[in-house]
Amino acid sequence: MTAKSTKGTLRLESEIEKHRDENNWKKVLELADQLRTKPQRPQSDPAGLETLTNFLIGESKLEQYLEENPPTEQNVGKARNNLSDAKRYLLAAMSGQSSRLGILQETYLLLGKLHFAMGFHEEALNNLQSAGLDALAEKALAHRSLNIVAESFAIRALCLEKVPIPSTSKTKIVEREEQIMRCLETAGDLALLYLQEKDRLHGQSTLSIVSSVSGSTSPMPSADDSRVGPILETALQRAPILHIKNGKLNRAIVQYRNILSSVETSTTQSLRLTLARQLAEVLIRGVSESSYSKPDLSVDPVSNKTGTGGRSSTSSDSPWKPRKYVGQNLFFPKDENEEIFLLLLICETMAVREAVLSRSPDHKEARIHSLYNATAIYDLMTIALVRRGQLAILGESFDRALKFSFEEFHIWFQFGLSLAASDKHGRSVLLLKECARMEPTNALPSLMAAKICYEKLGDIEEIGRAHV
């Protein structure tokens, strides 16, 4: 009976750890209750078991709440009212047994996350300091620990932005900025590594490439494209933006490239679309031919063991760095134009694939969001391609966009103008007439159509018909 009880407890703890890795907090709560009520042998450690149970319940309640209520400023008041129970359990877990059980550090980190959600930024920083976050050695971490540590670095950076500096010294301000950037970059690396490991554990391919330029016929994006999580997503997006804000454009570009060159996961596809678009915009607006630096994505040739396809990956010497794409067949842009076009074509392909085709009211918000992303991409493509006189490519791109741009004036009008610039005047007039129908009070489409009819087609009668 004693041996069976011991094996049963170990099996229960193993199952709990499995569900923690999967973020199945409802199941963790159920198993934690079973662990608490399970009969123990006389030689067992009831105090240690109670500490472990308190930790698991506090963690589950915290994560369950944050899944439904992201830690944003709008939710601070709600979090202060609803996270007191989770806080009580986590504080109860900080007994003398927690250090022996190896959960004291994670308890402090979770308390930091809890106080961050409540808007108590200084308390969160104190929790993270007590956990020894700065002194953590770069070593391989368990899957769940990897997630906790990644979020902790992101939380530390976000809290440092909120907490005022006690000194007005320029040196102290620069030190604070560098401290924030180090935390965000570390959080980004750990987040990507965590998501890569998550895909590996779940047996999903990390080499998924967009299948077709024509896009999916599904009315909604793929359901398996889950979110990274608000804290880690903020860390990944905020690091290059802060570099730009601080006037360090080159470091921002390097940060964008580091993220985009990491092995793709099923969770980061939508995020990659946003980051690739932002990098293209930075290159268009802020980089000249003379100031452009080629991507430096070189890897250690010893670890570069690629096959003929050139799609393998490698990890760096640090166990905290994500795996990168390597191989002899990888394409490296030679100048800023190649990199801009590559980024925008990838963005366009992903935007077409993720476009929401359904006109149902239930999908209205998703449809507006996908159209906003696509419109931003096509605006950048217009700027980049018109500069280089690549009007035919631009027209082809807008032609593909019509699939999900029903009654969207901006896309149709840009398409009409691109056709006019490509000397396809007949079709341009048809599109401009449609634009005039969409916005009857806007005289510009009718005037443009009339001008093309008069100057290019020599059709005087069509000028009158252009005013619909």
CSV table of C-alpha atoms in Angstrom, one decimal, residues 122 125 156-167 169-184 242 246 248:
chain,number,residue,atom,x,y,z
A,122,GLU,CA,7.3,48.8,-7.6
A,125,LEU,CA,10.0,44.9,-9.3
A,156,ARG,CA,10.5,44.0,-15.4
A,157,ALA,CA,11.1,46.1,-18.5
A,158,LEU,CA,7.4,47.3,-18.6
A,159,CYS,CA,7.6,48.1,-14.8
A,160,LEU,CA,10.9,50.0,-15.2
A,161,GLU,CA,9.2,52.2,-17.9
A,162,LYS,CA,6.4,53.0,-15.4
A,163,VAL,CA,8.5,53.6,-12.3
A,164,PRO,CA,10.1,57.1,-12.3
A,165,ILE,CA,13.9,57.4,-12.0
A,166,PRO,CA,14.9,58.9,-8.7
A,167,SER,CA,17.7,60.9,-10.3
A,169,SER,CA,21.2,62.5,-14.2
A,170,LYS,CA,21.6,61.8,-17.9
A,171,THR,CA,23.8,58.9,-17.0
A,172,LYS,CA,21.1,57.3,-14.9
A,173,ILE,CA,18.5,57.8,-17.6
A,174,VAL,CA,20.8,56.1,-20.2
A,175,GLU,CA,21.4,53.3,-17.8
A,176,ARG,CA,17.7,52.8,-17.2
A,177,GLU,CA,17.1,52.8,-21.0
A,178,GLU,CA,19.8,50.2,-21.5
A,179,GLN,CA,18.4,48.1,-18.6
A,180,ILE,CA,14.9,48.2,-20.2
A,181,MET,CA,16.3,47.2,-23.6
A,182,ARG,CA,18.3,44.3,-22.2
A,183,CYS,CA,15.2,42.9,-20.4
A,184,LEU,CA,13.0,43.3,-23.5
A,242,LEU,CA,12.0,51.7,-28.2
A,246,ASN,CA,15.8,56.5,-28.6
A,248,LYS,CA,19.0,53.9,-32.5
